[in-house]
């Protein structure tokens, strides 16, 4: 029942967000229509970090408590995180094309550090498949999850400094944002976060069933 | 040493409700075991019964999934390092670095175990296993049997009170086997506690005082070797390790 | 202190074995030189080009040499079950990490100390600045700090040699960026002030990952 409520909430938020993005919010003067992808790019970027935070917490709890549920949480969050990271990369380059004239702009610290993060996510899953048994793979993945998360701030810092820039300001401090744009961004952020939570719950439940089936099969 | 109460004083090894799982596969499913000081126990069982896992858990190489292990009254969970000082282990792997000489290997392990008077101790122990002439040869240039002898020397460097032998006799010739048992008995006046696994029922019966049979991660039989002969043991072995359909 | 005595026992054991076989240092050194030669053909040696790509070349080379030598760090321990010998000995898992890490650090520094002058010789560069030495040292510490952890992990997987680079490179990207940028400045005679922020990032990386790896190493090697 609760899940359906959440689903309804997510649906409503998403519709509102889409309405805001495509109809209500004014078009940005300099960048034009393409600027609207900003309202998808920022939430995906945020979810990239949120999902990795959950991977990090799940990994620590798994190593300390050795309960499979924590590994499942980390795994599922990582999986959804990988999808959103990929989306963030795609929206990022769609944004880059008309604005900078290239699909990939190495000079954008956010884009480059997202790419590094994507590789860390990939390592997180690859190390599982290379392990000789699932429990060992879970343990190794947890180690990668922890090391990878700790690495993120340093990656962001160094890619920023590489460009000769100062560390980027937080999203909400971005100056001169029209209040309507601000509201649209906030609604989008909430809508996508709720979507993420729903996906995570669904994935964890599914993964639990997968594990149960595996146990039944192996006896 | 503190921590050991009088009741468990005479016990070298005490295992309570030990389980070990790899993922969802339970290799040890609830082992309870008490081994008295100076006792020798042989563990029989088919391949995959969990013998090696049990010994590795006792040696603190593997962490148990649940259960408690006391080595000389020391809980391996929080006093692992003190417990490890009392354990010597010989397996079919020698734990020796092939590119180092026998002396360098032994010297390395002496340092890890804080053995006092390293040089003297190495001379003494290498004499015991009859490998003195090979002391400064690279281990990889020695024959398998010789490596095994040095491995036995390695396991005894720190005068462990408890010896774990995992298929230690495989690969040893008769002479080396005799030497192994001699070396095990020789030191300290006090008898060592010995836990061994082997596939050879006859040998096990001969060297041990107590027989354990392990099958699918549980102890299915336990008894003294005194009143037992080989045919009786074989009967017991087969009835205790019957495979389920 | 008992901790360091045992750490050095492990490191010394590795050094002794390496002195016998020269397996890691000689192989990695040859590899390093080959990479430098290939770069020479890839980019040419005109002074302008060298100035532009020297620092990048240097660090691509060292990063690959690092992976190659770290890959070997635990192979020796796997033969004859030596690692189990370490596990049953009364030493904490942290001692094992520190001992192995120091061994790898030493080997890699030796390789770099030999490769740097050759690099300078072949490309006509002045590499002997304190700045560059500090950069190389700090970055190498970062490499082996996290590399030792991943090397122990990789050796326990099915595809050993494949796993380490996949794990290692994404994590060390920040210090590779730092090393390239800072070396660029050092090679063109920059001052300490020019590279201070990079040294800061690399130093922070070193401290963070030495601590994190030290703390979670036990989870990698347990069975």
PDB file of C-alpha atoms in Angstrom, chain A residues 63-64 66 116 119-120 122-124 126-127 129-132 136 139-144 146-148 150-151 154-155 157-159 161-163, chain C residues 146 149-150 152-153 156-159 162-163 166-167 170-175 177 181 197-198 201 204-205 208-209 212 216 219-223:
ATOM      1  CA  UNK A  63      31.928  -5.438   6.089  1.00  0.00           C
ATOM      2  CA  UNK A  64      31.175  -4.732   9.735  1.00  0.00           C
ATOM      3  CA  UNK A  66      28.287  -9.370   7.475  1.00  0.00           C
ATOM      4  CA  UNK A 116      35.799   8.981 -13.429  1.00  0.00           C
ATOM      5  CA  UNK A 119      34.637   4.031 -14.180  1.00  0.00           C
ATOM      6  CA  UNK A 120      34.693   3.454 -10.436  1.00  0.00           C
ATOM      7  CA  UNK A 122      32.146  -0.134 -13.405  1.00  0.00           C
ATOM      8  CA  UNK A 123      35.018  -1.466 -11.297  1.00  0.00           C
ATOM      9  CA  UNK A 124      32.540  -2.032  -8.482  1.00  0.00           C
ATOM     10  CA  UNK A 126      33.477  -5.986 -12.552  1.00  0.00           C
ATOM     11  CA  UNK A 127      35.236  -7.029  -9.371  1.00  0.00           C
ATOM     12  CA  UNK A 129      32.161 -10.955 -11.656  1.00  0.00           C
ATOM     13  CA  UNK A 130      35.867 -11.702 -11.351  1.00  0.00           C
ATOM     14  CA  UNK A 131      35.555 -13.167  -7.851  1.00  0.00           C
ATOM     15  CA  UNK A 132      35.447 -16.920  -7.505  1.00  0.00           C
ATOM     16  CA  UNK A 136      33.951 -13.006  -1.796  1.00  0.00           C
ATOM     17  CA  UNK A 139      33.435  -8.371   0.111  1.00  0.00           C
ATOM     18  CA  UNK A 140      35.727  -7.132  -2.666  1.00  0.00           C
ATOM     19  CA  UNK A 141      33.017  -4.906  -4.107  1.00  0.00           C
ATOM     20  CA  UNK A 142      32.462  -3.385  -0.675  1.00  0.00           C
ATOM     21  CA  UNK A 143      36.144  -2.496  -0.522  1.00  0.00           C
ATOM     22  CA  UNK A 144      35.920  -0.842  -3.948  1.00  0.00           C
ATOM     23  CA  UNK A 146      34.427   2.429   0.153  1.00  0.00           C
ATOM     24  CA  UNK A 147      37.657   3.408  -1.590  1.00  0.00           C
ATOM     25  CA  UNK A 148      35.724   4.781  -4.569  1.00  0.00           C
ATOM     26  CA  UNK A 150      36.341   8.392  -0.493  1.00  0.00           C
ATOM     27  CA  UNK A 151      38.023   9.204  -3.794  1.00  0.00           C
ATOM     28  CA  UNK A 154      39.619  14.332  -4.446  1.00  0.00           C
ATOM     29  CA  UNK A 155      38.590  13.630  -8.041  1.00  0.00           C
ATOM     30  CA  UNK A 157      38.988  18.827  -6.512  1.00  0.00           C
ATOM     31  CA  UNK A 158      41.718  17.777  -8.908  1.00  0.00           C
ATOM     32  CA  UNK A 159      39.632  17.968 -12.095  1.00  0.00           C
ATOM     33  CA  UNK A 161      42.055  22.556 -10.292  1.00  0.00           C
ATOM     34  CA  UNK A 162      43.220  21.004 -13.548  1.00  0.00           C
ATOM     35  CA  UNK A 163      41.050  23.526 -15.344  1.00  0.00           C
TER      36      UNK A 163
ATOM     37  CA  UNK C 146      46.006   2.059  -2.655  1.00  0.00           C
ATOM     38  CA  UNK C 149      45.252  -3.002  -1.195  1.00  0.00           C
ATOM     39  CA  UNK C 150      44.017  -3.697  -4.718  1.00  0.00           C
ATOM     40  CA  UNK C 152      46.004  -8.221  -2.580  1.00  0.00           C
ATOM     41  CA  UNK C 153      42.431  -8.146  -3.824  1.00  0.00           C
ATOM     42  CA  UNK C 156      42.447 -13.532  -5.118  1.00  0.00           C
ATOM     43  CA  UNK C 157      40.301 -13.148  -8.218  1.00  0.00           C
ATOM     44  CA  UNK C 158      40.042 -15.260 -11.328  1.00  0.00           C
ATOM     45  CA  UNK C 159      41.586 -12.776 -13.723  1.00  0.00           C
ATOM     46  CA  UNK C 162      43.265  -7.844 -15.531  1.00  0.00           C
ATOM     47  CA  UNK C 163      41.656  -6.727 -12.313  1.00  0.00           C
ATOM     48  CA  UNK C 166      40.615  -1.655 -13.770  1.00  0.00           C
ATOM     49  CA  UNK C 167      40.464  -0.902 -10.053  1.00  0.00           C
ATOM     50  CA  UNK C 170      40.140   5.271 -11.785  1.00  0.00           C
ATOM     51  CA  UNK C 171      41.110   5.719  -8.150  1.00  0.00           C
ATOM     52  CA  UNK C 172      44.548   7.231  -8.828  1.00  0.00           C
ATOM     53  CA  UNK C 173      43.375   9.601 -11.577  1.00  0.00           C
ATOM     54  CA  UNK C 174      43.452  12.603  -9.238  1.00  0.00           C
ATOM     55  CA  UNK C 175      47.102  12.082  -8.314  1.00  0.00           C
ATOM     56  CA  UNK C 177      46.483  14.675 -12.869  1.00  0.00           C
ATOM     57  CA  UNK C 181      50.514  19.230 -13.874  1.00  0.00           C
ATOM     58  CA  UNK C 197      48.236  23.105  -4.441  1.00  0.00           C
ATOM     59  CA  UNK C 198      49.025  19.933  -6.399  1.00  0.00           C
ATOM     60  CA  UNK C 201      46.100  17.308  -3.120  1.00  0.00           C
ATOM     61  CA  UNK C 204      45.993  14.525   1.137  1.00  0.00           C
ATOM     62  CA  UNK C 205      45.341  11.587  -1.188  1.00  0.00           C
ATOM     63  CA  UNK C 208      43.616   9.374   3.200  1.00  0.00           C
ATOM     64  CA  UNK C 209      44.342   6.234   1.223  1.00  0.00           C
ATOM     65  CA  UNK C 212      41.716   3.724   4.504  1.00  0.00           C
ATOM     66  CA  UNK C 216      40.249  -2.286   5.337  1.00  0.00           C
ATOM     67  CA  UNK C 219      38.731  -7.533   4.812  1.00  0.00           C
ATOM     68  CA  UNK C 220      40.532  -8.135   1.541  1.00  0.00           C
ATOM     69  CA  UNK C 221      42.754 -10.961   2.697  1.00  0.00           C
ATOM     70  CA  UNK C 222      40.448 -12.855   5.016  1.00  0.00           C
ATOM     71  CA  UNK C 223      38.935 -16.062   3.722  1.00  0.00           C
TER      72      UNK C 223
END
